[in-house]
Structure formats: structure tokens, C-alpha cells
CSV table of C-alpha atoms in Angstrom, one decimal:
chain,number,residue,atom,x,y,z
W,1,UNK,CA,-3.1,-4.6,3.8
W,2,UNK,CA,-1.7,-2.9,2.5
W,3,UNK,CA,-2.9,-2.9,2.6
W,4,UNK,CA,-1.0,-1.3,2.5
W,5,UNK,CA,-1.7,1.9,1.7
W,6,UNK,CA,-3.2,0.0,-0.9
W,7,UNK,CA,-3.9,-0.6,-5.6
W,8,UNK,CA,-2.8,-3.1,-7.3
W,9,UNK,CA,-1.8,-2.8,-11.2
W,10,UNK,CA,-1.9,-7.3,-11.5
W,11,UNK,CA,-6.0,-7.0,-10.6
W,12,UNK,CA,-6.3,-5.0,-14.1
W,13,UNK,CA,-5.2,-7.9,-15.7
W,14,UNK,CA,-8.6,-9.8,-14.3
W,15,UNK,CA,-11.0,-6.5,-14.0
W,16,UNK,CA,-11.7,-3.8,-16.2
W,17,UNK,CA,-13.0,-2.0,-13.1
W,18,UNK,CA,-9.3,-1.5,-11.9
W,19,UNK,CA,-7.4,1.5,-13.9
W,20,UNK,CA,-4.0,2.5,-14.1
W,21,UNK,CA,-2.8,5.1,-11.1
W,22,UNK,CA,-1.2,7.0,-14.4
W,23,UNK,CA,-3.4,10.2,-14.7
W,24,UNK,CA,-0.6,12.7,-15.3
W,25,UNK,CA,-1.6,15.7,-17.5
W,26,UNK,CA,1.4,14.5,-19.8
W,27,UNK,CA,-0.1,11.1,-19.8
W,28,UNK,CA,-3.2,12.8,-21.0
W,29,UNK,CA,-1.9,14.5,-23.8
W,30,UNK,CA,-0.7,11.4,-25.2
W,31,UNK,CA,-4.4,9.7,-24.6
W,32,UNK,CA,-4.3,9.8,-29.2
W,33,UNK,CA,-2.3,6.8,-29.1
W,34,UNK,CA,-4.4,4.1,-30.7
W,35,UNK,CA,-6.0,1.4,-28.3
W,36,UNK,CA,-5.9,-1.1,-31.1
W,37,UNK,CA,-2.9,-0.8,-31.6
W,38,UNK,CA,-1.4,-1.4,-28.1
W,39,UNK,CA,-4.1,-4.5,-27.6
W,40,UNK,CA,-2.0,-5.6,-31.0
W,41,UNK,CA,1.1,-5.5,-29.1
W,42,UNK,CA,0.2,-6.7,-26.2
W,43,UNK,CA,-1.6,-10.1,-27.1
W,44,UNK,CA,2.0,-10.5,-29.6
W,45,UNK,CA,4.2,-10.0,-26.9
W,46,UNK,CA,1.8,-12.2,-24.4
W,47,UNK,CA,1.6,-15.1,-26.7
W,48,UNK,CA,5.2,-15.3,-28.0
W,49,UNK,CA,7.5,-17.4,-26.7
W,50,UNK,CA,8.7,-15.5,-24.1
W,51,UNK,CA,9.3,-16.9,-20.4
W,52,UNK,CA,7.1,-16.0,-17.6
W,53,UNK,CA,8.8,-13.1,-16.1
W,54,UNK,CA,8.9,-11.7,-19.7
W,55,UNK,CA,5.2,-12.4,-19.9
W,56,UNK,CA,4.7,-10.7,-16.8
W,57,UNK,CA,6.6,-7.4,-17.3
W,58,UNK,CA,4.7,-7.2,-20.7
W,59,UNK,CA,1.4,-7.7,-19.0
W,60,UNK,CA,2.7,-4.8,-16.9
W,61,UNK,CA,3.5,-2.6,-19.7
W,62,UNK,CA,0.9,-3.1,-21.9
W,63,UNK,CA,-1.7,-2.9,-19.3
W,64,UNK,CA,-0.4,0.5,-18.1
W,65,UNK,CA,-0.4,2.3,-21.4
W,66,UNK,CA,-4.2,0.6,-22.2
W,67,UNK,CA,-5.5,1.9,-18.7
W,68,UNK,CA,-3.6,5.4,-19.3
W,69,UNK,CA,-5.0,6.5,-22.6
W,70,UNK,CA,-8.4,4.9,-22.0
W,71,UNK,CA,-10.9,7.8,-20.4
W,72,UNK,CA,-12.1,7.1,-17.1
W,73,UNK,CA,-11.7,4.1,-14.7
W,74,UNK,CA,-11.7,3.7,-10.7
W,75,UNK,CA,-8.7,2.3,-8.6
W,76,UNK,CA,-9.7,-1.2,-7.1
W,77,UNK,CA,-9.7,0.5,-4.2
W,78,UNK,CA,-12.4,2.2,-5.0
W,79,UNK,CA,-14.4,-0.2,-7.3
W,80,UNK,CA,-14.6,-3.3,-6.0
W,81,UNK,CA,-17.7,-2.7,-4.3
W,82,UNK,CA,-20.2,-0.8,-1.8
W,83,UNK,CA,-17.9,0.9,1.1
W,84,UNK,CA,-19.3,-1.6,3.9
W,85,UNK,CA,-18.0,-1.7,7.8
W,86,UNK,CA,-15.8,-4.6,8.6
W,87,UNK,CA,-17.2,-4.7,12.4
W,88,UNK,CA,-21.1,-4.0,11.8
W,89,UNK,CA,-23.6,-2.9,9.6
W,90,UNK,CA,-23.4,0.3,10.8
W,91,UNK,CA,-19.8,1.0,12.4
W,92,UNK,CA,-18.9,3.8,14.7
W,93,UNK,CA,-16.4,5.9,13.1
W,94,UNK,CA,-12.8,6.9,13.9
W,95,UNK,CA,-11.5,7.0,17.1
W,96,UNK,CA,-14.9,6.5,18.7
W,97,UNK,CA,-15.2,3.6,16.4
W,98,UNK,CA,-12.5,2.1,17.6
W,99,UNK,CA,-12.9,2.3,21.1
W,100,UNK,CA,-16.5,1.3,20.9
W,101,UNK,CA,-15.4,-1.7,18.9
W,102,UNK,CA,-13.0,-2.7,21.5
W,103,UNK,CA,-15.4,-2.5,24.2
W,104,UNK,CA,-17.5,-5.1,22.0
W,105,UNK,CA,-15.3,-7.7,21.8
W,106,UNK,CA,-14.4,-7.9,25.2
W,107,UNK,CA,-18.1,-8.4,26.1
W,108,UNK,CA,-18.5,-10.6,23.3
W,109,UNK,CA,-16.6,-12.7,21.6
W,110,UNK,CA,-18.9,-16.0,20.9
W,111,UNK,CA,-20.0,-17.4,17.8
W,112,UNK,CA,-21.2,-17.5,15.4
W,113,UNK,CA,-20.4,-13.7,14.5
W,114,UNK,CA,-21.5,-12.2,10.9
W,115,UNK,CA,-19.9,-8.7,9.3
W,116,UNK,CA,-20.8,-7.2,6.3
W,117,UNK,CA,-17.8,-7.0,3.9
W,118,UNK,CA,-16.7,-4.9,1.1
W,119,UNK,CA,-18.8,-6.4,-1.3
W,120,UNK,CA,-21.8,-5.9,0.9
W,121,UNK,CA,-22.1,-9.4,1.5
W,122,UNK,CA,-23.2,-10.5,5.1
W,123,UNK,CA,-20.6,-13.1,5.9
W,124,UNK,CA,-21.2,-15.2,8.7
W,125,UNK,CA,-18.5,-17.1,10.6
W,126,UNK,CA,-20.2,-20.2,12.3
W,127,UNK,CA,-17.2,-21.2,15.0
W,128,UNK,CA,-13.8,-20.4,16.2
W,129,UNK,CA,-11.5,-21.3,12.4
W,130,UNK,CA,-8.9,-23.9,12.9
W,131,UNK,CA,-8.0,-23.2,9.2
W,132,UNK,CA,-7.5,-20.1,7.9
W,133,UNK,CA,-6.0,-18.5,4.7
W,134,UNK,CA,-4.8,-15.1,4.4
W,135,UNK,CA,-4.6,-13.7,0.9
W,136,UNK,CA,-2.4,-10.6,1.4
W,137,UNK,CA,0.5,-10.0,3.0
W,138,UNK,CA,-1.0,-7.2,6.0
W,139,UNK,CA,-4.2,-9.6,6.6
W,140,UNK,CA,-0.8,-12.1,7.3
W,141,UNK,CA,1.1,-9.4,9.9
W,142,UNK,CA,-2.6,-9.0,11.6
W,143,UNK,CA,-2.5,-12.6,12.2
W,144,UNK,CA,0.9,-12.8,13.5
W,145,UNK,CA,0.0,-9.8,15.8
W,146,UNK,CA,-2.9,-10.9,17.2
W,147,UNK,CA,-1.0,-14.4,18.2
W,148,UNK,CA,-3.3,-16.8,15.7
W,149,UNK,CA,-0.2,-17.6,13.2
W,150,UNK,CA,-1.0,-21.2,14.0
W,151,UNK,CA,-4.2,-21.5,12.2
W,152,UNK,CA,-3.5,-20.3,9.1
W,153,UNK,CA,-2.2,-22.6,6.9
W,154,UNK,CA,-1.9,-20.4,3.6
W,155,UNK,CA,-0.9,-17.1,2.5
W,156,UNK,CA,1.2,-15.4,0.1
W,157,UNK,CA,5.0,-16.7,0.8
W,158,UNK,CA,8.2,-14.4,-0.5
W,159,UNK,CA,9.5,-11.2,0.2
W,160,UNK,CA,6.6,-9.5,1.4
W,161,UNK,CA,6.0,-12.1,4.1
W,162,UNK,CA,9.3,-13.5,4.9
W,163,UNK,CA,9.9,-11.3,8.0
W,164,UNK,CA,6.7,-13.1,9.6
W,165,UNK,CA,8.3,-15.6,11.2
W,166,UNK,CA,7.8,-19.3,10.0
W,167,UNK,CA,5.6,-18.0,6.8
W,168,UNK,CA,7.9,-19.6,4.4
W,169,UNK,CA,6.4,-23.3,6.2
W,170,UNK,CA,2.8,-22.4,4.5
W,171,UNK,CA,1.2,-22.8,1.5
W,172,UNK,CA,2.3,-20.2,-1.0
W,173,UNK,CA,-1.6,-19.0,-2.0
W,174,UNK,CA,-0.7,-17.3,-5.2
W,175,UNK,CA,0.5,-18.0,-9.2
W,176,UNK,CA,3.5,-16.3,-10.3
W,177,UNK,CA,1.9,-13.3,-11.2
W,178,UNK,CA,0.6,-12.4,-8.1
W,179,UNK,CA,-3.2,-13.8,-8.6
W,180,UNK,CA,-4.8,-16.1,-6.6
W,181,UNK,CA,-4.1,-19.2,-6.9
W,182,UNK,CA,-8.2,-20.6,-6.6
W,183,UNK,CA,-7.2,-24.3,-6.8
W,184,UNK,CA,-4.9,-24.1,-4.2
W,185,UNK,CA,-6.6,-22.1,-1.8
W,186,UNK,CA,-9.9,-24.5,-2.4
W,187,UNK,CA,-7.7,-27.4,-1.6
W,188,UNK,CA,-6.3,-26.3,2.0
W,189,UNK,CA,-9.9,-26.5,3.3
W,190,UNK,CA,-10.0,-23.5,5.0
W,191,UNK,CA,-12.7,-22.5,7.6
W,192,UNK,CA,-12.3,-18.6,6.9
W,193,UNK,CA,-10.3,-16.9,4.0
W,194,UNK,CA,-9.5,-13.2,4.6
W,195,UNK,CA,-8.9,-11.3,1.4
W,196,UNK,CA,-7.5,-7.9,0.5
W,197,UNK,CA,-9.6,-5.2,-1.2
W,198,UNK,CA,-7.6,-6.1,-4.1
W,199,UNK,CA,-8.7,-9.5,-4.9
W,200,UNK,CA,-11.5,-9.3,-7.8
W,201,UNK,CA,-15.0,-10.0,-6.7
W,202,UNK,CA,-15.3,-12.5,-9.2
W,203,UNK,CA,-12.3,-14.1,-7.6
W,204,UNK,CA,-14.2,-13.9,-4.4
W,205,UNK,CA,-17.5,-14.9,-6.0
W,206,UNK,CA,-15.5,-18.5,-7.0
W,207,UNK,CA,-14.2,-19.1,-4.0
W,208,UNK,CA,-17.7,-18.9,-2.5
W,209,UNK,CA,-19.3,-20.8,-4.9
W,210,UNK,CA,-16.9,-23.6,-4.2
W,211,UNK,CA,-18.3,-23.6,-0.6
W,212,UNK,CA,-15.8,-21.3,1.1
W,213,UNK,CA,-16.4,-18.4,3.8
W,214,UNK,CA,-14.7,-15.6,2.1
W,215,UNK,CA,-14.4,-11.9,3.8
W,216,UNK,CA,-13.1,-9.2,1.7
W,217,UNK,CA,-11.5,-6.4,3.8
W,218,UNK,CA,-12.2,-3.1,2.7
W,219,UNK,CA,-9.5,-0.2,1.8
W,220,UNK,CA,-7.4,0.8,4.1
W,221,UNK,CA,-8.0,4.7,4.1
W,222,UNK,CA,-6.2,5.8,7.7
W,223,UNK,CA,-4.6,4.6,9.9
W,224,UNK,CA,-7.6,4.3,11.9
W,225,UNK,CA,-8.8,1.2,8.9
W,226,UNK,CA,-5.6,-0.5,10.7
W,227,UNK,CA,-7.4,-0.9,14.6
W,228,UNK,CA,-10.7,-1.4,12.9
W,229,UNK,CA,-9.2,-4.2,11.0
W,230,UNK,CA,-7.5,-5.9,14.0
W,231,UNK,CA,-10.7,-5.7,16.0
W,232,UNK,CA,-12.5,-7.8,13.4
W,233,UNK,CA,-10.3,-10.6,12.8
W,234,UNK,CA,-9.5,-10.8,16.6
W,235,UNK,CA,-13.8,-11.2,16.3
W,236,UNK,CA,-13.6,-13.9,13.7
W,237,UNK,CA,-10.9,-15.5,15.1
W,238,UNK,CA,-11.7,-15.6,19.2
W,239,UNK,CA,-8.9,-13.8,20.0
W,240,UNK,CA,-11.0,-10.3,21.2
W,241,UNK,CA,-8.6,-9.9,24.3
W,242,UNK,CA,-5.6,-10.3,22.3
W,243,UNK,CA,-6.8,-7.8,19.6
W,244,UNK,CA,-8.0,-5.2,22.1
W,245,UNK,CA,-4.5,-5.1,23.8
W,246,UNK,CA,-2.8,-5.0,20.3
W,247,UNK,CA,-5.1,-2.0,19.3
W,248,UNK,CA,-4.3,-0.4,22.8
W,249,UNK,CA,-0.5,-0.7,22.2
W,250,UNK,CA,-1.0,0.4,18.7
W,251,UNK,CA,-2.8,3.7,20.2
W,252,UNK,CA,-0.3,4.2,22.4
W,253,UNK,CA,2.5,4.3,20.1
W,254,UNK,CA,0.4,6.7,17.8
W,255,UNK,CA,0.3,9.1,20.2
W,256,UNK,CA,3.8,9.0,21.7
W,257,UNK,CA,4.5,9.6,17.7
W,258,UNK,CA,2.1,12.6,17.4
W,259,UNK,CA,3.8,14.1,20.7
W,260,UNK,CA,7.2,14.0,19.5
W,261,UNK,CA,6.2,15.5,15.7
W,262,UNK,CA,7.8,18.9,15.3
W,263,UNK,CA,6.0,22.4,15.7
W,264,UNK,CA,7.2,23.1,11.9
W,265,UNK,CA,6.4,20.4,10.1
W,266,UNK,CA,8.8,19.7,7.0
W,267,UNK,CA,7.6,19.2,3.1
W,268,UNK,CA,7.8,15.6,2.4
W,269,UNK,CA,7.9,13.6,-0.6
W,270,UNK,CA,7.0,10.0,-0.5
W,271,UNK,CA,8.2,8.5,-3.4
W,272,UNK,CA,7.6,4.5,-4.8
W,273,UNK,CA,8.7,4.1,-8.7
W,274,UNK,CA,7.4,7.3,-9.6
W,275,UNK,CA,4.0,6.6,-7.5
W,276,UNK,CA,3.3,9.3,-4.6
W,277,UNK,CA,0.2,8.6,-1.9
W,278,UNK,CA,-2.5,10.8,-1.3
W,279,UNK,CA,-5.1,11.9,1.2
W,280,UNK,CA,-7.3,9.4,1.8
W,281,UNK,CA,-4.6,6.5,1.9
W,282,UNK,CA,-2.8,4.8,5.5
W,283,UNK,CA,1.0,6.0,4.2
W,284,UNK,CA,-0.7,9.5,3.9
W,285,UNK,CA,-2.1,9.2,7.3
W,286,UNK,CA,1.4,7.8,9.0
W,287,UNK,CA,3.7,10.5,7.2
W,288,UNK,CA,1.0,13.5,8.2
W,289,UNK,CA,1.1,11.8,12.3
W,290,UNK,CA,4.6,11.7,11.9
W,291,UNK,CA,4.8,15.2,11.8
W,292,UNK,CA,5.6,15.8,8.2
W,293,UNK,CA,3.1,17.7,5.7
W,294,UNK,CA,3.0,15.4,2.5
W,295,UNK,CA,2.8,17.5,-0.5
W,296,UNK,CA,1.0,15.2,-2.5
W,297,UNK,CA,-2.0,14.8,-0.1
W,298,UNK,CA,-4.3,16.7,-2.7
W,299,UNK,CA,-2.5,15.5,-6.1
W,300,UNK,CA,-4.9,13.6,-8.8
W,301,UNK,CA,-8.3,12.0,-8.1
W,302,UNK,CA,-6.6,8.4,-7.3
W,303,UNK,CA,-5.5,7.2,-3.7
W,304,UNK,CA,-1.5,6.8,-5.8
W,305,UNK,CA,-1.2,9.0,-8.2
W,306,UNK,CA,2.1,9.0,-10.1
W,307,UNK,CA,4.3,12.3,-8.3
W,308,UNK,CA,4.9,15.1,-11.1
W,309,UNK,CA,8.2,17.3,-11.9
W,310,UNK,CA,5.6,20.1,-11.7
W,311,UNK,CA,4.7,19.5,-8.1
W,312,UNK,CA,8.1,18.6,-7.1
W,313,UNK,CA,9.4,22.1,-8.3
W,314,UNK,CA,6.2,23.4,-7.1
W,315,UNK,CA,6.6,22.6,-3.4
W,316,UNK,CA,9.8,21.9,-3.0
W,317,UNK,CA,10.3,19.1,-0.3
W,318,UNK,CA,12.7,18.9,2.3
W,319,UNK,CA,12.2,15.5,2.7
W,320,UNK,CA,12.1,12.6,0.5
W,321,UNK,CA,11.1,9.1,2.1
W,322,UNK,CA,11.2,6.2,-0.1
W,323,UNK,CA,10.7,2.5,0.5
W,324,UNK,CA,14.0,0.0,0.7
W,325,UNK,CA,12.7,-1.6,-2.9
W,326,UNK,CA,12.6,2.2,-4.8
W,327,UNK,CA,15.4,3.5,-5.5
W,328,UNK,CA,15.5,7.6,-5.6
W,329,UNK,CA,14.7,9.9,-8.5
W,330,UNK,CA,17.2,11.6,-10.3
W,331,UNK,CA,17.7,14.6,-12.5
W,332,UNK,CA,15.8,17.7,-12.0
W,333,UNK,CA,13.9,19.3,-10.4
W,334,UNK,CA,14.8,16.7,-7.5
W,335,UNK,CA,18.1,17.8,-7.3
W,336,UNK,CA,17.7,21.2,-6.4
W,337,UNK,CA,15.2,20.3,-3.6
W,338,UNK,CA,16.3,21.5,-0.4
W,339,UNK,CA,16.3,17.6,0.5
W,340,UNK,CA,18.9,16.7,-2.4
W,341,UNK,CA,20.6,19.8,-1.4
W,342,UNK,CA,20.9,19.1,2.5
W,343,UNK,CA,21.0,15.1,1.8
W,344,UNK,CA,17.6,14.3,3.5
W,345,UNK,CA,16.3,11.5,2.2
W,346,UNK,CA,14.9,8.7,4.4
W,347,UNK,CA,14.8,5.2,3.6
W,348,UNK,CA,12.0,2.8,5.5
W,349,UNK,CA,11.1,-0.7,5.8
W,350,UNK,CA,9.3,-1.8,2.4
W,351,UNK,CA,6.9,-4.3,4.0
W,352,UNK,CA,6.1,-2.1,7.0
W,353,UNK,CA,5.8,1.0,5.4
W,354,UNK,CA,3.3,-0.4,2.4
W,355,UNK,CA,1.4,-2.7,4.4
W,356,UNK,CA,-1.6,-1.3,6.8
W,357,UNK,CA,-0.9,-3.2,9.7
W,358,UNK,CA,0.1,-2.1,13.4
W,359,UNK,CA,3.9,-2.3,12.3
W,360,UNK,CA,3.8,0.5,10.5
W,361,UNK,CA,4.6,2.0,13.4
W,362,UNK,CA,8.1,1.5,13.1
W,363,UNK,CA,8.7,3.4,9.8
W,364,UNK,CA,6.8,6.3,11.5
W,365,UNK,CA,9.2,6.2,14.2
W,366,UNK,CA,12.1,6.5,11.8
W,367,UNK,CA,10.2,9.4,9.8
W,368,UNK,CA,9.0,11.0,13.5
W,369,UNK,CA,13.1,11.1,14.4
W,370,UNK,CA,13.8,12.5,11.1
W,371,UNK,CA,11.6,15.4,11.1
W,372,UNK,CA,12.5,16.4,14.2
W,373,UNK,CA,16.3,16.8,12.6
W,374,UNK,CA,14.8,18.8,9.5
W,375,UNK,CA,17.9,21.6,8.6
W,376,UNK,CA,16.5,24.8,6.4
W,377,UNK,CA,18.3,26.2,3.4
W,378,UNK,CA,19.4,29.8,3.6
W,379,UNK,CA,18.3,31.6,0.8
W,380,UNK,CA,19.2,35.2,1.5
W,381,UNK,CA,22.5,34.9,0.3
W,382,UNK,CA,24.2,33.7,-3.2
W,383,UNK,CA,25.3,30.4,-2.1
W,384,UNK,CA,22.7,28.0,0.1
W,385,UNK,CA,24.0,27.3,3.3
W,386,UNK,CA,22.8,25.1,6.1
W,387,UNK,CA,21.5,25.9,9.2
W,388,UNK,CA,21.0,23.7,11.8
W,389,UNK,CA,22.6,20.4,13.3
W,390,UNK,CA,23.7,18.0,10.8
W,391,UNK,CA,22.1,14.4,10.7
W,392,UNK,CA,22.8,11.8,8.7
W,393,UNK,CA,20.4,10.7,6.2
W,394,UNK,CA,19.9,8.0,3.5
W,395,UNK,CA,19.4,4.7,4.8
W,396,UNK,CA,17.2,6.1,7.7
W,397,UNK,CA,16.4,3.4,10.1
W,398,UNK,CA,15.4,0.0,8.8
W,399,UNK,CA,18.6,-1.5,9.2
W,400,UNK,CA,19.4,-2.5,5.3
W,401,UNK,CA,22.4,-1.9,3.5
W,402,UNK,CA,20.5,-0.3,1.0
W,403,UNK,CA,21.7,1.8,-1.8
W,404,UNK,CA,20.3,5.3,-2.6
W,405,UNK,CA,21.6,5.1,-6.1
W,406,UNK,CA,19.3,7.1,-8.1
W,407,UNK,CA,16.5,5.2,-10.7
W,408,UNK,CA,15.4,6.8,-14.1
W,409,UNK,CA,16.2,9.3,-16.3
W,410,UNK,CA,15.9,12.8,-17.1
W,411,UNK,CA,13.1,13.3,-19.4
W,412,UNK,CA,12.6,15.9,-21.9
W,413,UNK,CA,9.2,15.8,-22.3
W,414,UNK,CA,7.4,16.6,-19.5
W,415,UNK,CA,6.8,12.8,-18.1
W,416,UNK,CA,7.6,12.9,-14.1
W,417,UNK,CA,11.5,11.9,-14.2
W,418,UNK,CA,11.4,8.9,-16.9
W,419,UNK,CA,10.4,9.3,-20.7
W,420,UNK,CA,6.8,7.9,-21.7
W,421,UNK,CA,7.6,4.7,-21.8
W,422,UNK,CA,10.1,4.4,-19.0
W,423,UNK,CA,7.8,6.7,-17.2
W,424,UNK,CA,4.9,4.2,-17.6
W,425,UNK,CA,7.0,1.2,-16.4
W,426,UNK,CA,8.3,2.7,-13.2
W,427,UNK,CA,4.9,3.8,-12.3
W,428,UNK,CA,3.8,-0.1,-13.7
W,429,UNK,CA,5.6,-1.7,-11.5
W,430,UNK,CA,5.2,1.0,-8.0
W,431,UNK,CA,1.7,0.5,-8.3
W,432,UNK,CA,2.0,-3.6,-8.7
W,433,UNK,CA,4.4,-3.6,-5.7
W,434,UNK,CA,2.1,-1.9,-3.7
W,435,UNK,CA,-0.4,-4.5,-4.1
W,436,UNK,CA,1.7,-7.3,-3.8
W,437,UNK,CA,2.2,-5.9,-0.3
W,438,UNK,CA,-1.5,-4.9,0.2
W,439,UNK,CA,-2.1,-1.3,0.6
């Protein structure tokens, strides 16, 4: 939806509202480096002769290190424009909210309906859309859930979409960077176009100007943002029956999940190229109802903060869950973690787990039944021992052959697990794979 969970490095490209997730106290230090000379190597390395995936991974690079030393700057998630209810001009909240929204739209579910988006724009959506196109990958799984795959007719195709069944048969919505692709989404004539909080308003503001009915969703901050968001596209789309039952199901799982989480809840580290989540974010949300206690819930002022040796060593987690694209991270002080020491590491479903839609709760399933299997080191003697059942860990659940091969290096100056540059690349491209999968 990402959201899922979600911040997306490819919008800085387009907005200078959108900084870098980098805000490491290392990182800060280093905040001397000259501006003017990074723009000088990045418009060299963007106008050479280099091909596009070259062009791309320099946009990342460069873009990183400019948002990193420059002071200040806001996530997109939190910039893009007034917080606004995706249900009504003033929306119940939580749990409450949800139920009350439910209750709405089986008493009502005519047109035409109008919702305020997270631009603050009243958006009004005259008739049932025969053509609809989905600009992020979770706004795509909400579809397919809520049984109204058949209307849209354009979304973003590839990895993040190909478990959807029959996506690859749409129109890919998107340039090889990850933008929107304006010209082709204005061309598919669609009735409604449902984008992520990650699209730029002035990519929103074009597509509206060229005559379309545009809603942009808002953040996804809880899991909570995942119901809401079903409710209102089952609104705009007629199917209020089908999204109530959906959001019922959804519930349901959620609190088979929160009855099975154990009494002692385990340290856990969620881990994406370097980049951690935080309170206030859906993948916080699912790993805190799963019964673990993330240890980066109050780490930096940004919903994905890049995840610190410091912290690591600090608190110590028993668990580390990382997404099938991320590889592990190596060296110390992960290593002498009492999960590297008693091999509990978790591996979930990239899509599922980055994307805030009612899937999720199948990664949360796999981190629920892990939890429950948490072993403790014994420290009261010279050697660590385990107690406890043995499980096996790694590749956790979501049925890839994926490697836990560790990523990185061991760094010797303070950056989180890389050196600065490598550092700023991992975290680069965590926070633009997040995005492409909508947090």
C-alpha cells in the first residue's frame, strides 16, 4: 500500500518534499560533505552514457547522500499533504472506525459517493467505474480481494504484482524507474484512478487536470489504515458487501493471531537493506500483534529509519525477520545476538509483508508461530547454551528457496553494518523497494 508499510526513495527524484529515511547520527556527522559537489556528480553520472539501470542506481545514490547531508525534510509519507479520512470528512477512528464504517456501507452503497483524500481534495465518484487504474501494488491486492480485478485495466505489472493472478494481462502503469507513467494512464480512460501516498501531488494534480478522477490514499499507519482502506474502495467501487465480509475475515484472523502471541514476547529486529520500521507504520503494527516487541518502534523521527549497530547491541534481539528480497546482515554486533547465536531468523513473503493489504496476514502467521518457538540463551555460565525446544529457522514460512546468505560488510566507522557509501546504497535501495511495493 504499502503501502506497505510505506516511503519511497524514487518520489525524491520528483519532490523536494520527500527526504532520505538516512538520519543516522553517523550520517550526521558527515552532513560537511559539500552539496555542490554531489549535485556535480550526480548530473555527470545522470547524463553520461550510461544505460538505464545505470542511470537509475545513480539517481539512487546520488539522491541518498543529497537528502542525507541536507538539514531537515519530511518522508512522503508525511508530506504529501493534510492527513484527511479516506471514508468521510470526519472518520471514526480505530476499531470503532472500522465497524462504524462497515455498518455504512451496507446501508449505503449508491452513487455518486465523494471522500476527502490525502490531499484534502473532495473527490467525488459519480457511478459504479467500469475502468479503473491502480497505481500501487497494495491498492492492486485490495482490488483482487474485494473481487473487482475485472475492472481495472492498469496497474504496476512485475514482481510486486505477479502473485495477483492475471496482473501480468494489464497495462504496466509505470516508466522504468518506478514513476508514473502519466501518458499511459491518461490513455486507458479510466473512470477512477486510486493512487498511493507516494505518488507526488503534482503527479496527481496532472492527472486531474487532464480530466481524470484521481483519489490519493493516505499512509498506511496500522493495521487498522488496512480495513479503513478496503471499506472505501468497496464504497467507490459498489462492492460494500464484499468489502464488509473481507474486513470481517480480516478481523477475525487478527484476533486468532493476537490470541496465540506468547506471554513473553521476544525482541525482534525487522530488517530491509539496512532500513528498520517504526511505530507509527503497518509492519510495526503486524510484528507488535504478532506477539513480538520490535525494538525499533521508537528509533529516529521517520516511519523507516535505517536500523543502527548501536541499537542492535543495545537491545539485543532474539529475533530477526527479514523480507525474501533482503538478504541478512553480517558482521557484528549481529552476530552475537541471541538470534544469530540460536539461528532465529525468519524469512516472510516480500510482497505481503511490505504491502498494507489484508494479506499481510499470512506473514504474521509465520512470525505468530515463530514467537511462540522463541529459545533463551543461558548466560549464567561461561559458554551460552540453549534452552528450550529447537525449531528450525531461516526460510520461515513463505515457501521460497531463499538464501540467508548474509549482505554487507563490516564497517569501521560507525555506519550500521556497511561503510558510508555502501551504507547509503543498501539503505537507497530498502527504502525504494518499499515503495515500489507501497507501504
Amino acid at each position: 500500500m504499502a503501502t506497505g508499510p510505506m516511503v519511497a526513495l524514487r518520489t525524491a527524484t520528483s519532490v523536494s518534499a520527500t527526504a532520505s529515511a538516512a538520519d543516522h547520527p553517523t550520517v550526521r556527522r558527515r552532513r560537511y560533505i559539500s552539496s555542490a559537489i554531489l549535485v556535480g556528480i550526480g548530473k555527470y553520472l545522470l547524463h553520461t552514457r550510461l544505460g538505464q539501470s545505470m542511470r537509475t542506481l545513480a539517481t539512487i545514490v546520488v539522491v541518498t547522500l543529497l537528502l542525507t547531508v541536507a538539514p531537515g525534510g519530511a518522508l512522503a509519507a508525511s508530506a504529501t499533504g493534510p492527513t484527511a479520512t479516506q471514508a468521510s470528512t470526519t472518520a471514526p477512528a480505530g476499531a470503532a472506525g472500522t465497524a462504524a464504517l462497515g455498518a455504512a456501507t451496507q446501508t449505503d452503497c449508491s452513487f455518486p459517493v465523494s471522500r476527502v483524500d490525502a490531499t484534502g481534495t473532495n473527490v467525488t465518484v459519480t457511478g459504479d467505474p467500469d475502468r479503473v487504474v491502480v497505481l500501487a501494488p497494495s491498492a492492486a491486492q485490495t482490488m483482487w480481494e474485494l473481487d473487482e480485478e475485472g475492472s481495472v485495466v492498469g496497474l504496476p505489472t512485475g514482481p510486486t504484482t505477479a502473485y495477483l493472478e492475471g496482473s501480468g494481462n494489464r497495462t504496466d502503469v509505470t516508466n522504468q524507474d518506478g514513476t508514473v507513467n502519466r501518458e499511459q494512464v491518461v490513455g486507458l480512460e479510466p473512470d477512477l484512478v486510486l493512487a498511493p501516498n507516494i505518488v507526488p501531488n503534482e503527479t496527481v494534480s496532472q492527472l486531474r487536470d487532464a480530466g481524470l478522477t484521481v483519489y490519493k490514499v493516505d499512509f498506511g499507519r496500522s493495521l487498522d489504515s488496512i480495513t479503513t482502506k478496503v471499506s472505501l474502495f468497496g464504497r467507490f467501487t459498489g462492492a460494500c458487501e464484499r468489502a464488509a465480509q473481507v474486513n470481517e475475515e480480516f478481523n477475525a484472523s487478527l484476533e486468532e493471531i493476537r490470541a496465540d502471541a506468547p506471554e513473553d514476547r521476544p525482541r525482534v529486529a525487522y530488517f530491509f537493506f539496512n532500513v528498520t520500521a517504526s511505530k507509527g507504520t503497518f509492519i510495526h503494527d503486524a510484528i507488535e500483534t504478532a506477539g513480538g516487541d520490535n525494538i525499533a518502534a521508537d528509533v529516529g523521527d521517520r516511519p523507516y529509519p535505517p536500523l543502527s549497530d548501536e541499537i542492535v547491541a543495545e537491545r539485543n534481539p532474539q529475533w530477526v525477520v527479514r523480507p525474501s528480497s533482503s538478504s541478512l546482515p553480517s558482521g557484528e554486533p549481529w552476530s552475537s545476538t541471541d538470534a544469530y547465536v540460536l539461528d532465529q531468523t525468519l524469512t516472510v513473503d516480500d510482497n505481503l509483508i511490505s504491502q498494507p493489504g489484508p494479506r499481510v496476514v499470512e506473514p504474521m502467521r509465520n512470525m505468530s508461530e515463530a514467537f511462540q518457538s522463541t529459545r533463551q540463551v543461558q548466560t549464567d555460565t561461561a559458554t551460552a547454551t540453549v534452552t528450550g525446544t529447537p525449531t528450525a529457522a531461516g526460510d520461515g514460512g513463505d515457501g521460497d528457496d531463499n538464501s540467508d546468505t548474509p549482505g554487507g560488510e563490516t564497517s569501521t566507522d560507525g555506519q550500521p553494518g556497511f561503510g558510508l557509501v555502501a551504507g547509503l546504497v543498501a539503505a537507497a535501495l530498502g527504502v525504494l523497494a518499499l515503495a515500489r511495493r507501497n507501504r
